[in-house]
Coordinates of C-alpha atoms and ligand atoms in Angstrom, one line a residue:
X166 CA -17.5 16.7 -24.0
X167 CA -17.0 18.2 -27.7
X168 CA -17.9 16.5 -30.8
X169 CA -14.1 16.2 -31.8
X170 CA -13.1 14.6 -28.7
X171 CA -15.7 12.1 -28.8
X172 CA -14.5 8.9 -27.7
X173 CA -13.5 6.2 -30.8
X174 CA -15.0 2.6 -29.9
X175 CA -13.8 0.0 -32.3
X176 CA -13.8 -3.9 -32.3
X177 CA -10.7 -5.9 -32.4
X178 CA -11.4 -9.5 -32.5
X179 CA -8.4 -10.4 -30.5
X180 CA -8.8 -8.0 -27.5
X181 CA -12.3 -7.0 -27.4
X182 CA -13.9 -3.6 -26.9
X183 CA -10.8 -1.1 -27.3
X184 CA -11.4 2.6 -26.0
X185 CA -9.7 5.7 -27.6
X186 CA -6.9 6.7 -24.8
X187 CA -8.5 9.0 -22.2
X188 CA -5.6 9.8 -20.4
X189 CA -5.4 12.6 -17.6
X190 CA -3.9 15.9 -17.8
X191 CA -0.2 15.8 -16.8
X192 CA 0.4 19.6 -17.6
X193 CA -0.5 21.0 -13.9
X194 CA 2.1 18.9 -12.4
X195 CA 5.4 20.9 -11.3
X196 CA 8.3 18.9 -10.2
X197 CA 11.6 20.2 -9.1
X198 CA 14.6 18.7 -11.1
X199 CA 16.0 18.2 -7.7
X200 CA 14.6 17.6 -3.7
X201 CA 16.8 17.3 -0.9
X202 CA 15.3 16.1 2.4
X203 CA 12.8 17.9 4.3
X204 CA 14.4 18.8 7.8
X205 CA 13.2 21.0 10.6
X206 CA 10.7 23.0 7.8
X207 CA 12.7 23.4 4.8
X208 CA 14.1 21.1 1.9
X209 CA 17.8 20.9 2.4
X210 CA 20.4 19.6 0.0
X211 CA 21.4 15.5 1.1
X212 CA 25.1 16.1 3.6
X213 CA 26.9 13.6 0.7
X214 CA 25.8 16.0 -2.0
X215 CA 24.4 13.0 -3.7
X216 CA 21.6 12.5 -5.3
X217 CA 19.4 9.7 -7.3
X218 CA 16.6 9.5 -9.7
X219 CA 12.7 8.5 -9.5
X220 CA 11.6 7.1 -12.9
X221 CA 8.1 7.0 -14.5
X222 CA 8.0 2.4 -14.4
X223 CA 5.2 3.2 -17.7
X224 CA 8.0 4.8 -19.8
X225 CA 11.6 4.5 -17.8
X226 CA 11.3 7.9 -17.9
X227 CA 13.4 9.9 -15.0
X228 CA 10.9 12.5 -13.1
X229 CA 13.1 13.9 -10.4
X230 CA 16.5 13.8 -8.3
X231 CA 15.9 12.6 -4.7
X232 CA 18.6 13.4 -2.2
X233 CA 20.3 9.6 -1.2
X234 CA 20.2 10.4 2.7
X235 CA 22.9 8.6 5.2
X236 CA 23.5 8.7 8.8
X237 CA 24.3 12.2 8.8
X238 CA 20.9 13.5 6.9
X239 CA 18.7 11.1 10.1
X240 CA 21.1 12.7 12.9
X241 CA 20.1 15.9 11.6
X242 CA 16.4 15.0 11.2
X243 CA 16.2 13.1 14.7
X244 CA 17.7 16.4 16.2
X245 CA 15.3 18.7 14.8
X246 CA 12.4 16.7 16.0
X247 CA 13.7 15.9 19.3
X248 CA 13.9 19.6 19.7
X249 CA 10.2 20.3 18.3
X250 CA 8.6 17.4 20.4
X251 CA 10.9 19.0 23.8
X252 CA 10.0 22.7 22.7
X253 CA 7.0 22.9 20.8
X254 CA 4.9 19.8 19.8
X255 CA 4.9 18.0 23.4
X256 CA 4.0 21.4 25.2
X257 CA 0.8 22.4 22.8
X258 CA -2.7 22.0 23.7
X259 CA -3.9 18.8 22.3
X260 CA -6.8 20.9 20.2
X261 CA -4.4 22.9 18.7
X262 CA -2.5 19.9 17.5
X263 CA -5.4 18.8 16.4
X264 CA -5.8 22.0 14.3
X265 CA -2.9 21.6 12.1
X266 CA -3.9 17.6 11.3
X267 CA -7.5 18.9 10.6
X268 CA -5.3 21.6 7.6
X269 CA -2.8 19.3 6.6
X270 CA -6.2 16.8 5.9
X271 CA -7.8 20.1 3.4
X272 CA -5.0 20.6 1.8
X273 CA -4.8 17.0 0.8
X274 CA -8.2 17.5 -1.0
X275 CA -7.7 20.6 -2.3
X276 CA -4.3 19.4 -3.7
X277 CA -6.6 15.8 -4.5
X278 CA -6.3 15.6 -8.3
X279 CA -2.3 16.7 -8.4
X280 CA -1.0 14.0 -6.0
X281 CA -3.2 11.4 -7.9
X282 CA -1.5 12.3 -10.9
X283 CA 2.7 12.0 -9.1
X284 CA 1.1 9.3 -7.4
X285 CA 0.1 7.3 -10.7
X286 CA 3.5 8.8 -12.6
X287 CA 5.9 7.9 -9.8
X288 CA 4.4 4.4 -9.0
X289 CA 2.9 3.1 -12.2
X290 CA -0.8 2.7 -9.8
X291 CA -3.6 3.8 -12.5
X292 CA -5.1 6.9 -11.9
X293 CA -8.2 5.7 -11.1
X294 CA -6.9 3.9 -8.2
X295 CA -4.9 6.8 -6.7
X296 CA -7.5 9.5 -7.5
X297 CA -10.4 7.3 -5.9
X298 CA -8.1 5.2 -3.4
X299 CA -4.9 6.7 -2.3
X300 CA -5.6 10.5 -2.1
X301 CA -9.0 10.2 -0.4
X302 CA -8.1 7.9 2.4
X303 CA -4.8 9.5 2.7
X304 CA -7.0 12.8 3.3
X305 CA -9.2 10.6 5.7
X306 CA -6.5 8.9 7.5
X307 CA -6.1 12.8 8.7
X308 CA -9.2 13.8 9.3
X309 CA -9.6 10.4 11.4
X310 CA -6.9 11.6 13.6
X311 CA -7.4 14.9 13.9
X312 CA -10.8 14.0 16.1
X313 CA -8.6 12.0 18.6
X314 CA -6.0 14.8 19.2
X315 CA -7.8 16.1 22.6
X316 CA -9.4 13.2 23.1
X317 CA -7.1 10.3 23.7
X318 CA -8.1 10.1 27.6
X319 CA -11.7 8.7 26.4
X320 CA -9.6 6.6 24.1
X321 CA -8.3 4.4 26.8
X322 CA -10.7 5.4 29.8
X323 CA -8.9 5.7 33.4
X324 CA -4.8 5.4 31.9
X325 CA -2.9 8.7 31.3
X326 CA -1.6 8.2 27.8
X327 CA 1.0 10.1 27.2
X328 CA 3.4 10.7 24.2
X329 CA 7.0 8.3 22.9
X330 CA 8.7 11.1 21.2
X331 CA 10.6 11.0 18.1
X332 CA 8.5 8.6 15.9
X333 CA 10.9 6.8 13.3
X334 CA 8.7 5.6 10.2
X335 CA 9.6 3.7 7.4
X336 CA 7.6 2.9 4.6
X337 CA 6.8 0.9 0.8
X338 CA 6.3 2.1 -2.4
X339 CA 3.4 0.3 -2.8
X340 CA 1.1 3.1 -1.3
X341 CA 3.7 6.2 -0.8
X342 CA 1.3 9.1 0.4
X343 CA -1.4 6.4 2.3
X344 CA 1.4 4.8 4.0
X345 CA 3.1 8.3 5.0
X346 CA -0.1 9.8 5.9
X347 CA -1.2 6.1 7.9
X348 CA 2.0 6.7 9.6
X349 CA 2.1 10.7 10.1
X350 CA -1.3 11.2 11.4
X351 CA -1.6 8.9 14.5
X352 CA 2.0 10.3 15.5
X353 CA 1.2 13.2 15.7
X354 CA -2.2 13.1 17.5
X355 CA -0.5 11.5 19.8
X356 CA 2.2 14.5 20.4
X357 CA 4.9 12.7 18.7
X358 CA 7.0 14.1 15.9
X359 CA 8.6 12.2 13.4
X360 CA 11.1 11.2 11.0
X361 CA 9.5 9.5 7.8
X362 CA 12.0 8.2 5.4
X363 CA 10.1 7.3 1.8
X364 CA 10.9 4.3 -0.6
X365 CA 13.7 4.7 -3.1
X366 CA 11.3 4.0 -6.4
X367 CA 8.6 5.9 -4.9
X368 CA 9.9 9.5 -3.2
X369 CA 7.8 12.3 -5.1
X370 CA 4.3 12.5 -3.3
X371 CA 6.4 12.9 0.3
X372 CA 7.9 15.6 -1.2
X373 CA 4.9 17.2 -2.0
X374 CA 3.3 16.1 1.2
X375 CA 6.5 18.1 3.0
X376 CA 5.4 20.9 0.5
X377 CA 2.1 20.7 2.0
X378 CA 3.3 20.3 5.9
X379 CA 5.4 23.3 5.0
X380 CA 2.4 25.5 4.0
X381 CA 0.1 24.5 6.5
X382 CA 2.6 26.2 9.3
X383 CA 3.4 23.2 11.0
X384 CA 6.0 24.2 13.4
X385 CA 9.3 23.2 12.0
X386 CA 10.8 20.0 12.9
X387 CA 7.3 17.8 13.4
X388 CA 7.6 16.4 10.3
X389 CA 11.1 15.8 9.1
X390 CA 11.5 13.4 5.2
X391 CA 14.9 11.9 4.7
X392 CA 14.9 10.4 1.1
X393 CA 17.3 7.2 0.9
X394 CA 18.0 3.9 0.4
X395 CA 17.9 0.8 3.3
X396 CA 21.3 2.1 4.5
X397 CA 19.1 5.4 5.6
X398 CA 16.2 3.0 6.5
X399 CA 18.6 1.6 9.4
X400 CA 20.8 4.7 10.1
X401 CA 17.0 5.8 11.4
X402 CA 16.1 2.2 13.2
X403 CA 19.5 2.4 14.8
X404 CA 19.1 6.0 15.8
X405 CA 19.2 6.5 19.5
X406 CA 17.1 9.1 20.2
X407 CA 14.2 7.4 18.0
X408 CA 11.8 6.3 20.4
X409 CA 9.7 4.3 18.4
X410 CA 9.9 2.3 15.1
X411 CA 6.8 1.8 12.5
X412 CA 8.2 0.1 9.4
X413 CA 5.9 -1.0 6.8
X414 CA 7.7 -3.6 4.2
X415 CA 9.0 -6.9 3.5
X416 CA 9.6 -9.7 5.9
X417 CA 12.7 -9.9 5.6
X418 CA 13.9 -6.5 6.2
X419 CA 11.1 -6.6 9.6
X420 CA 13.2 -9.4 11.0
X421 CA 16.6 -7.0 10.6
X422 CA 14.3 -4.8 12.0
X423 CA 12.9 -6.2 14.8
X424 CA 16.8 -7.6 15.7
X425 CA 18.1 -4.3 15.7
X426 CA 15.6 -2.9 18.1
X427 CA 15.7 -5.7 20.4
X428 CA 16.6 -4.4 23.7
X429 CA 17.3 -0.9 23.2
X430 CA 13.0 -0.1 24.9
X431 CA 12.4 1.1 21.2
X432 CA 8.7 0.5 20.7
X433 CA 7.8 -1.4 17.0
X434 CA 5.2 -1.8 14.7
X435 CA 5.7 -4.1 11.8
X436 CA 3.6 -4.3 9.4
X437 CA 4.6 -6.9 6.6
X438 CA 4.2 -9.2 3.8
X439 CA 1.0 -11.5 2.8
X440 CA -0.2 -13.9 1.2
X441 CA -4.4 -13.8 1.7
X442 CA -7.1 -16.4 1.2
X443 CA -9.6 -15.8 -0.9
X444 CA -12.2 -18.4 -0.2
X445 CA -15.5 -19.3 -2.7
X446 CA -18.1 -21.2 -1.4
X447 CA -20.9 -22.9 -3.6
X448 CA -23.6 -20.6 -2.4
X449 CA -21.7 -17.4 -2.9
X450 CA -22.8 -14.5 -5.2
X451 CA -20.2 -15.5 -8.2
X452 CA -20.3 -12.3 -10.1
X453 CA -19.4 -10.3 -7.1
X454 CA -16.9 -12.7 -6.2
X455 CA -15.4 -12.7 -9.3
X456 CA -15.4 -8.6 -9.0
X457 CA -14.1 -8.7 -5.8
X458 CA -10.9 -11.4 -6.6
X459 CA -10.1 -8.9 -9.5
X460 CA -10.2 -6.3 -7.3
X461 CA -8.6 -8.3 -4.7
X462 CA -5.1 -9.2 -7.1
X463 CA -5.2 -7.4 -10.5
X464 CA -6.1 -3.6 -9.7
X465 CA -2.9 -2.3 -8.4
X466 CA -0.9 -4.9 -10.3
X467 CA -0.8 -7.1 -7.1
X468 CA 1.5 -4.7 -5.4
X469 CA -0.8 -4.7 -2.5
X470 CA 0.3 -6.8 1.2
X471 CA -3.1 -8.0 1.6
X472 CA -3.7 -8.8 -2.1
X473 CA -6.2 -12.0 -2.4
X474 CA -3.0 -14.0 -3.7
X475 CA -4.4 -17.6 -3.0
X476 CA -7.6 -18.1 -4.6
X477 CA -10.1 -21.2 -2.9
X478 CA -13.1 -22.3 -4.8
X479 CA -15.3 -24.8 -3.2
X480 CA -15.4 -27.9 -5.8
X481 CA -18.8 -27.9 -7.2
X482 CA -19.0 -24.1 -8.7
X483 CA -14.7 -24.4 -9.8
X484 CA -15.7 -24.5 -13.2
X485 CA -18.3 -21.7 -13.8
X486 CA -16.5 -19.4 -11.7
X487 CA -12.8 -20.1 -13.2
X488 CA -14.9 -19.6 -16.5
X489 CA -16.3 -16.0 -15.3
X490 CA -12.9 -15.0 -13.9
X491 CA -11.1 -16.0 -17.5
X492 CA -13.6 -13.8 -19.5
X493 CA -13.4 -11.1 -17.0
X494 CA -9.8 -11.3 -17.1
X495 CA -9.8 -10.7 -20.7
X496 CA -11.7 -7.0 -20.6
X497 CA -9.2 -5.7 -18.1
X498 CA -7.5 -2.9 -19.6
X499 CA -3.1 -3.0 -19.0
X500 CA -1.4 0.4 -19.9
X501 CA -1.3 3.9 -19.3
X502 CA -1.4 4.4 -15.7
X503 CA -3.1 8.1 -16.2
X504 CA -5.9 6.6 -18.5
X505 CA -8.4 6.7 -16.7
X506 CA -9.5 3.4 -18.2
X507 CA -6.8 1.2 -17.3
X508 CA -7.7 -1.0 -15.1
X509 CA -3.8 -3.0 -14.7
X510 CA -0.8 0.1 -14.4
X511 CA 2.5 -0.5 -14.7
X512 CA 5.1 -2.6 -12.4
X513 CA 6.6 -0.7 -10.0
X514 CA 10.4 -1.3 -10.7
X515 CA 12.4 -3.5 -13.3
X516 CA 13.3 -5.7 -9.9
X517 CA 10.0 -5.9 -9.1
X518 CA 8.8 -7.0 -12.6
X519 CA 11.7 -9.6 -12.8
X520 CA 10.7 -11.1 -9.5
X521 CA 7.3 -11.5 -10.7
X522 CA 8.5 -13.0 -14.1
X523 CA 10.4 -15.1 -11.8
X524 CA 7.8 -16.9 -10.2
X525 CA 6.1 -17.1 -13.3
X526 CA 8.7 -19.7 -14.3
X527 CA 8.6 -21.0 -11.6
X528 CA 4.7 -21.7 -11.2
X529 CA 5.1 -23.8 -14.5
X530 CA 8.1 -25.6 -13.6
X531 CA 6.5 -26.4 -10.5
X532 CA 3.5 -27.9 -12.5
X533 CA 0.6 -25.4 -12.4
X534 CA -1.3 -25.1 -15.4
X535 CA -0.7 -21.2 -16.6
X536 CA -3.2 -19.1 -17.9
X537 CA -2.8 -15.5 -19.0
X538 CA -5.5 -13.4 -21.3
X539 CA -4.4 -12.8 -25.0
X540 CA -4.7 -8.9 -25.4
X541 CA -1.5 -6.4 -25.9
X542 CA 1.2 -5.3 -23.0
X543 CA 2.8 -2.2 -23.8
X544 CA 6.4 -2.9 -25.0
X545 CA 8.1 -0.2 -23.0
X546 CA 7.8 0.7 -19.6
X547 CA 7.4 -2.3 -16.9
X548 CA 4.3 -4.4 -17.4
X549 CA 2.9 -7.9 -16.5
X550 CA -0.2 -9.8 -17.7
X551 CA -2.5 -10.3 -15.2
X552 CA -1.9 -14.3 -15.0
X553 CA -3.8 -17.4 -13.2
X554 CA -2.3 -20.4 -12.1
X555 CA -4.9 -23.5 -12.1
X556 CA -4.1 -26.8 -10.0
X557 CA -1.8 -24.9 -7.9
X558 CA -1.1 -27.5 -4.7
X559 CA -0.5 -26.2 -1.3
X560 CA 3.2 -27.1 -1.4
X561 CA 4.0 -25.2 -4.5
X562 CA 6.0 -22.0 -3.7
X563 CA 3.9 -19.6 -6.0
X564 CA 1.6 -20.7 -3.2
X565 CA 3.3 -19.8 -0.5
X566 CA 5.6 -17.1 -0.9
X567 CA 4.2 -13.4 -1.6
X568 CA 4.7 -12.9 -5.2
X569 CA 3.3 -9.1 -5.3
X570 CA 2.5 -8.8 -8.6
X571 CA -0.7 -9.9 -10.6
X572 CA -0.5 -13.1 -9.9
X573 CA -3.2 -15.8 -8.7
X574 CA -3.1 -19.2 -8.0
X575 CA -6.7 -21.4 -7.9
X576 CA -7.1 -24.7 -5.6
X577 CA -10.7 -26.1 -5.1
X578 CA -11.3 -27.4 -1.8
X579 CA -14.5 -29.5 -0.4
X580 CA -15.4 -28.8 3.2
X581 CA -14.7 -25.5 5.5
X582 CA -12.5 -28.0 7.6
X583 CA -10.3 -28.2 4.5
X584 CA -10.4 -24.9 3.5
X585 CA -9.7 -23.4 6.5
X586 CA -6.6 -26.0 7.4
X587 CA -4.8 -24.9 3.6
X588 CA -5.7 -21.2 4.0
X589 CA -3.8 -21.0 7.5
X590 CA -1.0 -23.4 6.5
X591 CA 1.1 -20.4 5.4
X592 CA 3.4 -18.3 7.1
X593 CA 1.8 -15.4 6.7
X594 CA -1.8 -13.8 8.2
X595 CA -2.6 -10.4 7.4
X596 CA -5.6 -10.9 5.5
X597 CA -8.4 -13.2 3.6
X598 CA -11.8 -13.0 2.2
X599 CA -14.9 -15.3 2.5
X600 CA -17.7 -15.4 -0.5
X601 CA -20.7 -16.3 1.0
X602 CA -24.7 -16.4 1.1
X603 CA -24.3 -18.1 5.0
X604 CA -23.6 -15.3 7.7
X605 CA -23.2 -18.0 10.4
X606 CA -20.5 -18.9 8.1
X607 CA -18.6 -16.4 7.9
X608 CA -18.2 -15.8 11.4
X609 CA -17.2 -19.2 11.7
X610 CA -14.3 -18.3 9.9
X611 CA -13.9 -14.7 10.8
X612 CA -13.1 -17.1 14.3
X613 CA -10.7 -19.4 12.5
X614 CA -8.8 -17.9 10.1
X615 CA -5.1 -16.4 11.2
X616 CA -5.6 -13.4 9.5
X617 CA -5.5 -10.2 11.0
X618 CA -8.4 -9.0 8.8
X619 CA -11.0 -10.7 7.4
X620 CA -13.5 -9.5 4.4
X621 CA -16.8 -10.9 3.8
X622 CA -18.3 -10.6 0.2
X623 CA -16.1 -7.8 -0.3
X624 CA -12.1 -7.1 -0.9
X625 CA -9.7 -4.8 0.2
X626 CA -11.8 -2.3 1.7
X627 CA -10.7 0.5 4.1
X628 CA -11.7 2.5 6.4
X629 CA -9.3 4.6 9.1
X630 CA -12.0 3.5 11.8
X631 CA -10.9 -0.1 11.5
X632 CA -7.4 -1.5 12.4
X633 CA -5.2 -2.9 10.4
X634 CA -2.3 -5.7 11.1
X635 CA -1.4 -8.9 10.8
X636 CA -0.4 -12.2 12.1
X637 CA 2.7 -14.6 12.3
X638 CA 5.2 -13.3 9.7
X639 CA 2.5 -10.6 8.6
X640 CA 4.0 -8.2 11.4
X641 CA 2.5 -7.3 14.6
X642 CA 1.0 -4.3 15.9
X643 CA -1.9 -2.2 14.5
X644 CA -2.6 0.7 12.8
X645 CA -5.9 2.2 11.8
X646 CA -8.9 3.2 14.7
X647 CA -8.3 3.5 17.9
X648 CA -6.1 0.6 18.2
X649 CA -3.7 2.6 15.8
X650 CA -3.3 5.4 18.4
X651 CA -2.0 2.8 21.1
X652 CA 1.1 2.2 18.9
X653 CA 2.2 5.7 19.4
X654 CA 1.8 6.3 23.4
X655 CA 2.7 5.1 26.7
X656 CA -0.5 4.3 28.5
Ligands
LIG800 P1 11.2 -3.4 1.7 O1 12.2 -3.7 0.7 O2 11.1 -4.1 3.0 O3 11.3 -1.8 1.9 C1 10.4 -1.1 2.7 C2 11.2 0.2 3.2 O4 12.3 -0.2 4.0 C3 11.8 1.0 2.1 O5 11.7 2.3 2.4 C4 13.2 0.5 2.1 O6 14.1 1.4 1.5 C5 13.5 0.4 3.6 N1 14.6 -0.5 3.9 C6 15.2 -1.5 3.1 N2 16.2 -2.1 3.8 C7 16.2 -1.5 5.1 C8 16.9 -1.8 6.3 N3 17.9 -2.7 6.3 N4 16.6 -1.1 7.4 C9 15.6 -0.1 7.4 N5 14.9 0.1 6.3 C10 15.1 -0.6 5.1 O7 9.7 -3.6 1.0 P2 9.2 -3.1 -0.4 O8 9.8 -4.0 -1.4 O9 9.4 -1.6 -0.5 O10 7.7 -3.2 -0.2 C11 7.0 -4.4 -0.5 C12 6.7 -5.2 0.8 O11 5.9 -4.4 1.7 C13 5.9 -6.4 0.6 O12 6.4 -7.5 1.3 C14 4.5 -6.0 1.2 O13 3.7 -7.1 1.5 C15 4.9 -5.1 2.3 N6 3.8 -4.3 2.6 C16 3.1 -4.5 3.8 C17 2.0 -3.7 4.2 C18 1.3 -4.0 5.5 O14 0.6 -3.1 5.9 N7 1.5 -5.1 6.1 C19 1.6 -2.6 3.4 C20 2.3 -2.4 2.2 C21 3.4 -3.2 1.8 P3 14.3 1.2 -0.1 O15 13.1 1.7 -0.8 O16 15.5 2.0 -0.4 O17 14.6 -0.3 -0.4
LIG801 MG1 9.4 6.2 -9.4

């Protein structure tokens, strides 16, 4: 680093330590003005001629037109991969399939640092969490994959698995290129091809994923992106020469979902909303706990399914953690998505930030004592304090409803009877955490808890070895490992 650019450190008694901004490099990033869909190998203009904007959520800024796809756009796209799965993609030596998963994975990397950068533009995510987070596992998720292409016989020893077909995927905007690539790369392991349709707020890293599917010679038609709204979203469900449905997203729109495809021998995956345990007990290490329930809620602004929404602290060290979790609180950095020292981005959407401010009011009306750190927001763009709600009581709907946003409430609990009872009496089970110095422990409640996964002394960690799913109103189905490749096959 040169002398000039040396990094200004200056103390402000009401926030703390405040670093010069060290934001990343924007200038390498080319965006169209305008994308269409991504059909059978080449972006095509939307069939209404319509078209909507992404915006920057850190500066309401717009980035780039998005064709709004209908009916029409998915016929077209469910065409041309029926006719690549009947012609090409069903027909092609598993290895060779495997070849083009293995490419797609490199030019992930090599691409690494300009996706991070859409990524944290498009989504409001900080950089460091899409550089070191998103990209990487969206490149492993491939690579993962790629291995199991000619190999799914020893996958599931004596069966013939064999391929669905058209894969329809539909996905959040809470991890656009992870979530495509999580859906992508098992489908097409498996033989599939796909239709992928992206979320409205969040369009711009599938395009540049087609850009990259494009490059890497895919055979046209494997991988077809129809940009849209919910109205696209079903015109794919409903679809039928779809033989499959993965839809990662909200409860509600799972249940439409899973309505829709009742009795038509579509096979589904849902994976959907949250609302995890995090559980303290007394003998737990408390300043990794306290790392990992920050990590668990407030990186990613909350926008995460299995965010460690519920916080539980065993009775006896409530104080001294709530304590160590306040003055963490305070040094967490909430701005600039692309400085790399912001540790809280921006909110997603204006929706999204006025559902959160929602249940803000409604915490304290509820009668849960607020607490929020007293450093700066920005004043434009879409941001949210990191905020705690104390004496938060099982009943309260902050506690159980998924607020997705950086929002966490605390209840204390005495014995692992009691703890275990509240962290299950929700409707949801996709995830929780345990704190603990007892291993017998935790796999008592790795047993007990409804959650599809569960973390000891760590949070949100991932791997594309280990499946992924949920319980109850969490969805069903898995994706990740090897359980992940029996969602796309008939075995
Ligand atoms: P969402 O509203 O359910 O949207 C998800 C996707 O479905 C979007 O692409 C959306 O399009 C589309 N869609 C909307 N209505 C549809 C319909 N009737 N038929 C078909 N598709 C439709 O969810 P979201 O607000 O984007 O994402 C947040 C939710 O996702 C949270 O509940 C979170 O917990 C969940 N999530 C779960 C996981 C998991 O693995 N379990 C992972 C990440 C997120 P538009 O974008 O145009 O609305
Ligand atoms: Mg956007």
């Amino acid at each position: 680093m040169s002398k000039k650019s040396k990094p200004e450190i200056t103390l402000n008694f009401n926030q703390g330590w405040q670093y010069a901004p060290a934001p990343e490099s924007s200038d390498h990033i080319r965006l169209e003005k305008k994308y269409g869909h991504f059909i059978n190998g080449e972006f095509v203009a939307p069939a209404s001629g319509k078209y909507f904007t992404s915006y920057n959520p850190s500066n309401e800024k717009p980035l780039a037109d998005v064709g709004k796809g209908d009916a029409r756009d998915m016929d077209k796209a469910v065409k041309a991969a029926k006719t690549a799965y009947d012609k090409v993609w069903k027909k092609m030596p598993a290895a060779e399939r495997g070849k083009y998963l293995y490419r797609i994975a490199r030019m992930i990397q090599e691409r690494a640092r300009e996706l991070a950068v859409i990524e944290s533009m498009d989504g409001g995510k900080p950089i460091r969490e899409s550089r070191d987070i998103d990209v990487p596992l969206a490149a492993a998720h491939f690579f993962y994959y790629a291995g199991w292409a000619d190999k799914l016989e020893y996958a599931f020893p004596g069966r013939t698995p064999e391929p669905l077909g058209v894969a329809g995927q539909i996905i959040p905007w809470n991890f656009p290129l992870l979530m495509a690539a999580w859906k992508i790369a098992p489908a097409l392991a498996c033989g599939n091809t796909v239709v992928l349709k992206p979320a409205e707020s969040t369009p711009l890293t599938a395009m540049k994923l087609a850009e990259i599917i494009r490059d890497s010679g895919l055979p046209p038609g494997v991988v077809n992106i129809v940009n849209g709204f919910g109205d696209a979203g079903a015109a794919l469900v409903n679809h039928k020469d779809v033989a499959k449905i993965a839809f990662t997203g909200s409860t509600d729109v799972g249940k439409i979902i899973q309505k829709a495809v009742a009795g038509t021998g579509k096979k589904l995956t849902l994976e959907l909303g949250g609302k995890a345990a995090n559980i303290v007990f007394e003998d737990a290490p408390l300043d990794q706990a306290v790392e990992g329930i920050i990590n668990g809620i407030f990186f990613n602004q909350g926008h995460v399914c299995c965010a460690g929404s519920r916080l539980f602290v065993q009775e006896g060290v409530a104080d001294k953690l709530i304590r160590k979790l306040k003055d963490r609180i305070e040094t967490l950095r909430v701005g600039d998505p692309l400085d790399k020292n912001t540790d809280v981005g921006a909110i997603n959407s204006k929706e999204q930030l006025e559902k959160i401010s929602y249940y803000i009011g409604l915490g304290k009306e509820e009668g849960a004592e607020m607490w929020q750190p007293s450093g700066n927001i920005p004043q434009t763009g879409y941001f949210c304090r990191p905020t705690l709600f104390l004496n938060a009581s099982q009943s309260h709907r902050i506690v159980q409803e998924e607020i997705f946003g950086p929002v966490l409430t605390i209840q204390t609990f005495r014995t692992v009877e009691e703890v275990i009872e509240k962290a299950n009496n929700i409707p949801y089970g996709l995830s929780a955490g345990v704190w603990t110095d007892k291993g017998s422990r935790i796999f008592n409640l790795t047993g007990k808890l409804r959650a599809g996964v569960v973390w000891a002394n760590t949070y949100n960690k991932f791997d594309p070895v280990s499946p992924f799913g949920g319980y109850k109103e969490s969805g069903f189905g898995r994706e990740g490992g090897v359980q992940g490749l029996a969602a796309y096959l008939k075995i």
